[in-house]
XYZ file of C-alpha atoms in Angstrom:
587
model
C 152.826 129.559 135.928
C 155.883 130.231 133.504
C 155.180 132.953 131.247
C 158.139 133.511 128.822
C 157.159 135.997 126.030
C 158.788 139.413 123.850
C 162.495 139.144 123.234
C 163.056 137.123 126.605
C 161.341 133.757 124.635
C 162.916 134.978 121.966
C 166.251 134.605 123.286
C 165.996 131.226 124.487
C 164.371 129.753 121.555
C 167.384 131.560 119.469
C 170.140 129.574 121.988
C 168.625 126.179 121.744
C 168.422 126.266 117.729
C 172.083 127.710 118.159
C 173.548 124.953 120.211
C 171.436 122.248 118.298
C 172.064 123.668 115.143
C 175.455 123.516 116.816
C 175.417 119.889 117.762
C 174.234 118.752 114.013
C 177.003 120.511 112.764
C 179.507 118.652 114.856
C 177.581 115.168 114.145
C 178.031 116.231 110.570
C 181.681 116.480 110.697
C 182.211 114.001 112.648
C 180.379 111.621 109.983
C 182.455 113.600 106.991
C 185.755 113.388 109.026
C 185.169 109.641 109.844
C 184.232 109.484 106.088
C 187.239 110.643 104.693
C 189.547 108.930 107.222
C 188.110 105.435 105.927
C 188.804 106.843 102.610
C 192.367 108.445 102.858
C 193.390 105.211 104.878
C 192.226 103.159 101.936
C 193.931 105.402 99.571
C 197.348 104.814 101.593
C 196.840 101.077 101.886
C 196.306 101.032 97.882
C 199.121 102.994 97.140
C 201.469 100.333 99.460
C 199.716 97.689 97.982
C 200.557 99.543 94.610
C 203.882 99.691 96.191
C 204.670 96.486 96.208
C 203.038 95.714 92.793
C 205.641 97.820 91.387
C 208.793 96.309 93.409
C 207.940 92.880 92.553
C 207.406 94.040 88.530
C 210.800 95.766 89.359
C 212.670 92.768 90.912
C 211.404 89.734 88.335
C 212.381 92.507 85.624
C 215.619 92.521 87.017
C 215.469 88.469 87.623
C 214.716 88.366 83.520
C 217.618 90.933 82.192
C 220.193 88.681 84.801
C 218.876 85.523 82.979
C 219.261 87.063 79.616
C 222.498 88.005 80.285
C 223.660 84.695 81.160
C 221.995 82.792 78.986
C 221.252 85.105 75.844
C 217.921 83.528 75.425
C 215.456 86.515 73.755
C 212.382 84.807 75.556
C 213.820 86.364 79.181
C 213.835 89.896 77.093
C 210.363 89.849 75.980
C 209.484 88.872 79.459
C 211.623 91.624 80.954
C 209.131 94.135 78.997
C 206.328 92.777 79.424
C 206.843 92.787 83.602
C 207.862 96.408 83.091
C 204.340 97.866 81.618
C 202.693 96.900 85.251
C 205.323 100.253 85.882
C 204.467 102.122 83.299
C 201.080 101.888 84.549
C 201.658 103.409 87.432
C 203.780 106.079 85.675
C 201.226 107.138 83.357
C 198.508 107.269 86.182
C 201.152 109.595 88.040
C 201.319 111.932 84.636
C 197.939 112.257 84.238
C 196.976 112.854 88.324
C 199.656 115.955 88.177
C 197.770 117.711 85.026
C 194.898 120.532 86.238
C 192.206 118.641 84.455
C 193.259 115.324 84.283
C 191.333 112.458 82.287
C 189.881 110.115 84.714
C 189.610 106.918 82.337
C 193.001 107.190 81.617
C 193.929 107.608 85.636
C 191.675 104.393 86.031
C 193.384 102.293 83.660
C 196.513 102.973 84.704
C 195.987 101.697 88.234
C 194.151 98.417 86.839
C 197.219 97.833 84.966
C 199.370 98.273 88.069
C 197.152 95.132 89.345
C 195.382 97.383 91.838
C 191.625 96.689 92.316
C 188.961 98.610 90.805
C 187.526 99.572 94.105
C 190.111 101.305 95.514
C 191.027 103.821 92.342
C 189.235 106.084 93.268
C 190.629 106.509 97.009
C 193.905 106.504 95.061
C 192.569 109.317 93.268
C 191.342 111.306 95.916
C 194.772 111.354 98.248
C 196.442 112.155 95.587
C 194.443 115.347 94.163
C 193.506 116.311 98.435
C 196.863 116.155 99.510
C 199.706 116.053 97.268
C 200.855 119.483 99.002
C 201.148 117.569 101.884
C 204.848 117.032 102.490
C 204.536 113.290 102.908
C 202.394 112.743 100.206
C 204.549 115.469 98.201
C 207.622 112.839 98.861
C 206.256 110.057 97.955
C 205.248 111.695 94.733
C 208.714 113.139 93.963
C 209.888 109.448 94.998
C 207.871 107.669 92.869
C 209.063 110.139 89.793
C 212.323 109.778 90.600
C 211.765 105.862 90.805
C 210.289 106.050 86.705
C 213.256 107.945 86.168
C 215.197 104.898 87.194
C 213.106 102.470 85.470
C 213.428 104.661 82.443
C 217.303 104.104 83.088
C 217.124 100.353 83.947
C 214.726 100.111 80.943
C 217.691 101.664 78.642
C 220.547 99.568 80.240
C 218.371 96.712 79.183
C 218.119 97.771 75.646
C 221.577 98.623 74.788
C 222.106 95.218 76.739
C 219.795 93.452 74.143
C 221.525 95.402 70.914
C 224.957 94.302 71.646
C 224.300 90.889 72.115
C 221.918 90.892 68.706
C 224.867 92.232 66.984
C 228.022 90.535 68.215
C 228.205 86.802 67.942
C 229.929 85.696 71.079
C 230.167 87.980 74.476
C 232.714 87.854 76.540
C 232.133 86.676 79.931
C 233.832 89.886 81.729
C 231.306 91.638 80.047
C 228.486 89.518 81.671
C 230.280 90.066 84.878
C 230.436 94.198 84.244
C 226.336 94.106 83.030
C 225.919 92.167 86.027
C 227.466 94.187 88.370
C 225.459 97.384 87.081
C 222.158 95.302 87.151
C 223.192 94.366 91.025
C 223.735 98.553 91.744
C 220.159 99.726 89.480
C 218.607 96.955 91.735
C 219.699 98.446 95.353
C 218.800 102.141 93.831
C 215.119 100.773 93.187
C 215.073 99.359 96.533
C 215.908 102.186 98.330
C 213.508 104.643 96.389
C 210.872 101.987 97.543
C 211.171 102.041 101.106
C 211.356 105.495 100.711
C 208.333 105.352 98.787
C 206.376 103.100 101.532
C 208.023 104.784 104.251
C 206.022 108.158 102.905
C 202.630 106.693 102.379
C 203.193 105.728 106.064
C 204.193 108.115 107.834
C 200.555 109.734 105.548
C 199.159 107.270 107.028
C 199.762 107.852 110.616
C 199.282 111.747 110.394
C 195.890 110.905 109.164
C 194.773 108.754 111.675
C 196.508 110.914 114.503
C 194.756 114.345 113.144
C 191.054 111.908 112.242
C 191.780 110.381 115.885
C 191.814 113.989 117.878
C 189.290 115.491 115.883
C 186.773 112.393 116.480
C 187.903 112.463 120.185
C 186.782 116.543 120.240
C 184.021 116.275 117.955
C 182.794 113.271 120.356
C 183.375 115.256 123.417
C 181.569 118.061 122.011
C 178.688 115.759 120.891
C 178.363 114.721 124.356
C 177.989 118.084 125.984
C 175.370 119.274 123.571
C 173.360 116.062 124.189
C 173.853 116.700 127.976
C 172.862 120.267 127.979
C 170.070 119.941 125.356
C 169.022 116.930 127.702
C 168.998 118.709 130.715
C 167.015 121.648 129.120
C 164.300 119.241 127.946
C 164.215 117.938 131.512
C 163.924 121.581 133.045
C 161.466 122.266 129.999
C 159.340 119.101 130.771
C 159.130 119.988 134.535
C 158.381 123.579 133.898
C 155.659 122.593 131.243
C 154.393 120.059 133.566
C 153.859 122.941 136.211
C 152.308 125.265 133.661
C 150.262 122.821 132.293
C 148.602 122.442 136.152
C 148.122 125.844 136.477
C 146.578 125.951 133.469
C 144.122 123.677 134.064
C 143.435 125.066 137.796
C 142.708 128.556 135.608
C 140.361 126.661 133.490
C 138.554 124.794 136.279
C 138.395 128.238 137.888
C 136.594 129.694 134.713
C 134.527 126.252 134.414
C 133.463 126.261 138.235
C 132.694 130.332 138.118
C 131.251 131.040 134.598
C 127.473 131.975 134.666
C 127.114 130.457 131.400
C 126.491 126.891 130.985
C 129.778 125.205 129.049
C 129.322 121.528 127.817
C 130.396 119.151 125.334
C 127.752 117.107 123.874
C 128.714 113.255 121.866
C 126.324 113.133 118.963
C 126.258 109.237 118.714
C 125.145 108.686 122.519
C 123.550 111.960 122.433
C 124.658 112.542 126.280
C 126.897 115.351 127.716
C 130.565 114.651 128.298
C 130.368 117.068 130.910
C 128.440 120.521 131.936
C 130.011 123.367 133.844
C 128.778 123.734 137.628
C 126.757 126.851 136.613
C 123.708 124.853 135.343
C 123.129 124.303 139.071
C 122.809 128.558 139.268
C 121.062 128.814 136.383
C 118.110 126.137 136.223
C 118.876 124.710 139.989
C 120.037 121.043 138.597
C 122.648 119.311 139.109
C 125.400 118.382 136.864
C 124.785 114.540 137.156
C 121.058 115.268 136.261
C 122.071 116.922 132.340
C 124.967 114.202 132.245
C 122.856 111.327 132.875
C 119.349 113.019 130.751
C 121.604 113.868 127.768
C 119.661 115.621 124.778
C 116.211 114.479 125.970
C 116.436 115.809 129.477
C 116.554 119.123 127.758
C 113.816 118.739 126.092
C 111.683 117.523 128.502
C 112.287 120.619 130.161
C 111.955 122.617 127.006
C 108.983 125.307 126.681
C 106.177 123.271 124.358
C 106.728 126.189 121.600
C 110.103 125.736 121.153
C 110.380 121.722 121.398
C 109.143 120.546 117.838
C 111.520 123.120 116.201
C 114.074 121.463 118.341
C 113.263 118.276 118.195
C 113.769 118.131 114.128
C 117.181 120.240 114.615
C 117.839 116.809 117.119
C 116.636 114.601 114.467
C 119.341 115.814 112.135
C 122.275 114.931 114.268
C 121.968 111.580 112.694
C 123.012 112.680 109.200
C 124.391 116.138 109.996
C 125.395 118.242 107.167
C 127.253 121.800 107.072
C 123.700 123.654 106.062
C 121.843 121.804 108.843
C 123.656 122.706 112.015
C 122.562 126.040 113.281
C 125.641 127.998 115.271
C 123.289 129.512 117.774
C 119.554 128.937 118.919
C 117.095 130.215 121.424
C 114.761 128.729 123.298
C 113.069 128.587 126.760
C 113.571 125.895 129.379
C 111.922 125.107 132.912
C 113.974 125.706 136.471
C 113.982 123.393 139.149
C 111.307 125.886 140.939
C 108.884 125.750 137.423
C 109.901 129.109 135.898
C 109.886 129.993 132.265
C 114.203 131.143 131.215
C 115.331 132.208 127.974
C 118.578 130.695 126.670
C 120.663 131.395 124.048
C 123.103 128.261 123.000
C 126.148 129.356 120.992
C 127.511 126.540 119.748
C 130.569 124.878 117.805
C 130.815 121.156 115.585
C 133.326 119.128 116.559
C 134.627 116.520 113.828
C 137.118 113.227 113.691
C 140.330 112.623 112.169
C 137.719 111.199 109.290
C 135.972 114.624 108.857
C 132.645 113.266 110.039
C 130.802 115.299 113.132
C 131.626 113.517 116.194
C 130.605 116.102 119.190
C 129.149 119.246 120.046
C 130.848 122.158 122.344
C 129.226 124.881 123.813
C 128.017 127.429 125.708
C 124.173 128.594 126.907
C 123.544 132.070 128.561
C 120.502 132.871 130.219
C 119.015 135.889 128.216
C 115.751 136.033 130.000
C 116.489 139.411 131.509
C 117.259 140.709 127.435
C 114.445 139.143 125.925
C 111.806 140.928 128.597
C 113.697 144.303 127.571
C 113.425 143.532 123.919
C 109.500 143.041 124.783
C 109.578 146.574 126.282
C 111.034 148.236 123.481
C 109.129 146.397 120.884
C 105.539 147.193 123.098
C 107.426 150.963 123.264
C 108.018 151.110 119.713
C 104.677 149.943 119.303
C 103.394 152.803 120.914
C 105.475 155.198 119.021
C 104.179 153.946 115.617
C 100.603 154.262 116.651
C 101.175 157.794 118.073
C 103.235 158.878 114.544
C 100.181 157.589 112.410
C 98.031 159.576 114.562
C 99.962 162.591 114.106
C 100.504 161.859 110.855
C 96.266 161.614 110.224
C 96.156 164.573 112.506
C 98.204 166.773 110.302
C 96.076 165.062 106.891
C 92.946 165.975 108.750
C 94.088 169.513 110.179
C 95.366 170.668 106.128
C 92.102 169.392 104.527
C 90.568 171.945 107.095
C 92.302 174.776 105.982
C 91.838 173.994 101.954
C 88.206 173.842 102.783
C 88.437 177.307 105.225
C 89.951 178.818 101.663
C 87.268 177.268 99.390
C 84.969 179.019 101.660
C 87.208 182.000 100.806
C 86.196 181.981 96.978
C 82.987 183.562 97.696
C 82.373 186.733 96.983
C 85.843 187.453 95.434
C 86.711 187.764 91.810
C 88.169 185.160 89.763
C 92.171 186.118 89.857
C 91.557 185.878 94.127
C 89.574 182.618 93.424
C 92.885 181.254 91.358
C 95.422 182.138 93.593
C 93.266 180.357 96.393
C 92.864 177.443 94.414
C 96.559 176.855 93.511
C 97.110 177.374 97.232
C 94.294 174.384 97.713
C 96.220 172.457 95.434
C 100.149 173.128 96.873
C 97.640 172.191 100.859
C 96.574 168.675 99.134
C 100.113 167.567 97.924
C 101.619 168.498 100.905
C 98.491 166.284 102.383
C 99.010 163.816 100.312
C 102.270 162.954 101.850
C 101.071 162.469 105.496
C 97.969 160.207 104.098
C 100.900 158.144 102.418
C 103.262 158.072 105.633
C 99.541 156.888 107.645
C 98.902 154.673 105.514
C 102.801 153.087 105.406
C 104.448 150.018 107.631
C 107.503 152.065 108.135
C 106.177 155.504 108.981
C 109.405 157.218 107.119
C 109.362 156.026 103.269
C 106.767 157.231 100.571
C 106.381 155.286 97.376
C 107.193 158.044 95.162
C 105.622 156.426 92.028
C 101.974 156.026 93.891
C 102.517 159.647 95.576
C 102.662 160.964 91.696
C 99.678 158.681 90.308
C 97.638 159.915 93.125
C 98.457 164.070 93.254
C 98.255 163.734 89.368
C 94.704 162.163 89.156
C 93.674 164.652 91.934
C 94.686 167.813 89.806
C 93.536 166.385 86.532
C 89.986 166.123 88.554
C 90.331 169.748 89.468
C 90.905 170.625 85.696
C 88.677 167.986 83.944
C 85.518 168.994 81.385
C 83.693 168.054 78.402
C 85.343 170.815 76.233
C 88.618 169.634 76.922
C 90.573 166.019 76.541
C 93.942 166.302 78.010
C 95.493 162.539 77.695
C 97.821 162.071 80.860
C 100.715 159.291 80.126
C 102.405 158.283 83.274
C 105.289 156.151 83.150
C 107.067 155.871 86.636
C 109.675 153.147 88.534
C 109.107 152.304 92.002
C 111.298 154.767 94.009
C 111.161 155.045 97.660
C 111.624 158.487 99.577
C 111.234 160.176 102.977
C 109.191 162.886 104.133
C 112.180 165.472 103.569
C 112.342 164.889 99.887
C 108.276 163.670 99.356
C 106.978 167.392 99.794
C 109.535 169.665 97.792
C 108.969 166.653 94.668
C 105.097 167.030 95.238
C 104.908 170.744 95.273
C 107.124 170.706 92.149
C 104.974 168.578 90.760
C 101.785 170.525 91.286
C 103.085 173.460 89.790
C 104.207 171.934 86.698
C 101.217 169.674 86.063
C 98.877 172.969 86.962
C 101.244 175.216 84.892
C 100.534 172.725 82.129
C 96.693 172.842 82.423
C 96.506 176.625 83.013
C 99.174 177.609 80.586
C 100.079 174.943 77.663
C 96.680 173.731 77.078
C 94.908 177.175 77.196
C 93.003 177.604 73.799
C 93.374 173.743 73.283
C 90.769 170.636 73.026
C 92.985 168.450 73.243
C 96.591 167.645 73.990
C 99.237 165.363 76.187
C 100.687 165.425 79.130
C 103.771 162.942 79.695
C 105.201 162.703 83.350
C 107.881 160.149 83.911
C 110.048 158.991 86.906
C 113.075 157.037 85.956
C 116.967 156.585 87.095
C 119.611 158.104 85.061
C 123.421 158.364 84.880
C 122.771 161.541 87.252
C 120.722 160.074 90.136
C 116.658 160.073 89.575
C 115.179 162.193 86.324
C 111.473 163.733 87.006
C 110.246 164.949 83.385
C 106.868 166.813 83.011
C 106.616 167.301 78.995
C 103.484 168.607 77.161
C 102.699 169.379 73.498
C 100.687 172.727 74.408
C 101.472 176.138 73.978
C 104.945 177.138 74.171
C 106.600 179.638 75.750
C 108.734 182.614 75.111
C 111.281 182.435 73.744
C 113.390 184.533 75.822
C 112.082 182.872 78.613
C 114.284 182.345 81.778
C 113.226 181.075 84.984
C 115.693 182.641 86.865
C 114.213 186.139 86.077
C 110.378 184.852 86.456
C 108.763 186.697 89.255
C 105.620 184.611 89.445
C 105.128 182.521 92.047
C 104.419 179.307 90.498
C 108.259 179.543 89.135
C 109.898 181.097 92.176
C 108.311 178.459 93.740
C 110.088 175.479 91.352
C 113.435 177.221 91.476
C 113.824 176.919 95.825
C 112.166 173.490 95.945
C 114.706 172.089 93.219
C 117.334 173.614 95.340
C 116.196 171.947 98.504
C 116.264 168.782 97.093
C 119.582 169.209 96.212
C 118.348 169.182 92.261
C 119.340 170.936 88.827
C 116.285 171.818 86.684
C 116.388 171.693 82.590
C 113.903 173.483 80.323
C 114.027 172.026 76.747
C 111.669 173.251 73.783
C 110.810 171.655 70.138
C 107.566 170.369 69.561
C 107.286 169.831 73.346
C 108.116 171.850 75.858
C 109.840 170.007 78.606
C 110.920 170.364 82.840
C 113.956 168.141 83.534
C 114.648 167.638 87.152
C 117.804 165.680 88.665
C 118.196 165.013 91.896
C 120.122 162.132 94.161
C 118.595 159.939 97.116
C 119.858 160.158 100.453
C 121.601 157.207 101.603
C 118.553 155.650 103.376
C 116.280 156.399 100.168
C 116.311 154.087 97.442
C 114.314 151.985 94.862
């Protein structure tokens, strides 16, 4: 198979736009220099044409001014000037041709009064503008001014003709004979600058159509060998293409007849397989002929019972098939030859008309029974894991309501500042608790509902704390927030010592009071905000010089969280806390 890629492709694609690129430029010229030969030769032809216009003006001028002479009559003088302005046509058409920007009209009427035909003015034109530096053309020119310079002279022997007869009476016939004689030598002058004139234009003529003759003869040559070699290459091309496209398809019957998945091409309006890859035969032990023949409800004859209505309405739609409706890839189980269940995963791709409407279906269906039984193993695994991580999880709930009850037994028989730093230790036991009965009781075994977790440890404290003398109103306003375990217990044990701090400390001498707790997301991550109305504290007070434990406590769970604590005081005393969610936390 012929490979041609990198600069070596390159440089072959680069020589045949050259030498076709090449061969349109020669065609091109050829056309322009074929063009303008047709043109220059109809520019010459005009201008001998023209030619002899202007001798035969010349010679019945002359014709007129002899009869006038011999017969006086002023009739053959008025017709000896009105001859002469097909001349002076010309001549002012020459005048106007030699000026840089000359006036076309005035070019045009010129040549119409020479008599020369409208259609061949502007050849005139053009040979005279393209080539007067041409010597040939450049003496005809010089010719044809020194032939209005003669005119100009026979045109002033004529008048001063005309005057002395108009002013003497009688004229002698030796002066006839003299005028004559003059007329006779202005005559053979203009003759002679006319074949000169016409022996010019064609001699132009024949150095045009010699130069227009070899070029077309090289230009044709040329034309010739670029059609041979380009034809030639397209004939090496065509076989070499020919042989690639073989081994091409060899390669693809190769992957076709050795794939172990299952390649087809199905036609939606017979709803039977163009053809299916030899590996069906390996895979579900039929034969080719079998799926061909069986189209769409072969396969579902063969198709697992669970998985044949679902595919029986994505069948259905193949009728009306829209974009949404066709599925890219399904699964489902079919039946072997030998009666065994396979998984199959069919990847497939819609193939549409020159219309746009769905006309077939390509391809290709993997056995994926070994993956699916793995999948089963890791979901019965995972399974396992989950039940085992709730039990632990129960284990751990169980094992620290054991030790607050081993320090309620404590309490007895020790005095009441023992019995309070036992019970705030009972209290930091249940949060921390709390947090494994939430993870037990959870679908995902990693996330807490934050929001429940502070419902619940609030309502357990305010329980430890609640009486007849006092009425502490508890407002809780939190937003569902997720967290994990990491995060859960620091936030709980925070939380415990600022709601107990509250009850111990702010409310202390009160009836009555409230306690606001809030949860909420701010500009700076997630805002926890215990505020009560109590008693305040000192004014000088700064946590980071506390030494009791409640605070020294607060201050190293805020900073294992990550978390920046506020303390605010006015009518309410207030504990700020920001912190940020880990990546896999959120709301």
């Amino acid at each position: 198979m012929l490979i041609i890629t990198g600069e070596g492709k390159l440089d072959v694609d680069r020589k045949i736009i050259g030498v076709v690129s090449f061969g349109l430029l020669c065609a091109l010229l050829l056309i322009l220099m074929v063009n303008l030969s047709i043109n220059t030769s109809s520019g010459v032809r005009a201008y001998i044409a023209g030619e002899a216009y202007w001798a035969k003006a010349q010679k019945e001028a002359g014709i007129h001014l002899s009869n006038y002479i011999i017969t006086e009559n002023p009739e053959e003088y008025k017709y000896f000037k009105s001859v002469l302005r097909v001349i002076e046509g010309y001549r002012i058409a020459r005048e106007e041709l030699q000026k840089e920007n000359f006036d076309y009209e005035i070019v045009f009427e010129g040549f119409i009064a020479g008599k020369n035909h409208p259609d061949d003015v502007r050849d005139m034109v053009n040979l005279f503008r393209r080539f007067q530096d041409i010597s040939h053309v450049k003496k005809a020119i010089e010719i044809w001014k020194s032939g209005d310079s003669k005119i100009e002279e026979f045109r002033s022997f004529a008048a001063s003709i005309h005057s002395k007869i108009q002013n003497n009476s009688t004229v002698s016939d030796a002066q006839k004979t003299r005028w004559m004689e003059e007329l006779e030598i202005l005559d053979h002058e203009l003759t002679d600058l006319e074949y000169s004139f016409s022996l010019a234009m064609g001699n132009m003529a024949r150095l045009v159509n010699e130069i227009f003759w070899w070029t077309t003869i090289t230009l044709g040559l040329i034309l010739i060998f670029v059609g041979t070699w380009i034809t030639s290459r397209f004939y090496r091309s065509t076989h070499i293409w020919t042989q690639s496209l073989k081994e091409s398809e060899q390669q693809l019957k190769n992957v076709f007849d050795n794939s172990k998945d299952v390649l087809y091409k199905l036609d939606l309006s017979t709803r039977k397989y163009v053809f299916v890859s030899p590996a069906v035969e390996s895979m579900l032990g039929y034969d080719e002929e079998q799926f061909a023949d069986g189209g769409v409800n072969f396969i579902l004859s063969i198709m697992h019972p669970e998985d044949r209505d679902h595919m029986s309405k994505v069948v259905e739609k193949y009728d009306n098939l829209k974009d949404g409706d066709f599925l890219p890839s399904t699964e489902f189980r079919l039946q072997d030859s030998s009666g065994n269940w396979k998984w199959v995963s069919n990847v497939r791709s819609l193939i549409r008309n020159e219309h746009g409407e769905p006309e077939a279906i390509i391809g290709a269906v993997r056995d994926i029974s070994t993956q699916k039984e793995q999948e089963e193993k890791i979901k019965e695994s995972l399974k396992e894991k989950e039940l085992l991580l709730k039990e632990i999880h129960h284990r751990v709930k169980n094992n620290l309501a054991i030790i607050s009850s081993l320090l309620e037994l404590q309490k007895d028989g020790v005095n009441e500042d023992v019995q309070n730093i036992l019970s705030s230790s009972q209290a930091r036991i249940k949060s921390i608790a709390k947090v494994h009965e939430k993870l037990y009781e959870s679908t995902t075994l990693s996330e807490i509902p934050l929001d429940t977790y502070i419902i619940e440890i609030t309502e357990e404290i305010e329980k430890a704390y609640s009486s007849k003398e006092k009425e502490i109103e508890i407002i809780i306003d939190v937003h569902p927030i997720t967290i994990n375990i990491n995060s859960a217990i620091p936030i709980g044990l925070i939380l415990n010592e600022l709601i107990n701090n509250a009850f111990k400390h702010s409310y202390k001498d009160y009836e009555s009071g409230i306690l606001k707790i809030k949860l909420q997301k701010s500009p700076e991550g997630i805002e926890l905000l215990v505020e009560s109305d109590g008693n305040k504290m000192d004014s000088n007070f700064d946590i980071t010089k506390s030494d009791s434990l409640g605070m020294t406590l607060i201050k190293v769970l805020v900073k294992r969280i990550n978390g920046r604590l506020e303390i605010e005081q006015d009518d309410w005393t207030r504990f700020k806390i920001f912190f940020e969610l880990n990546e896999n936390e959120g709301g």
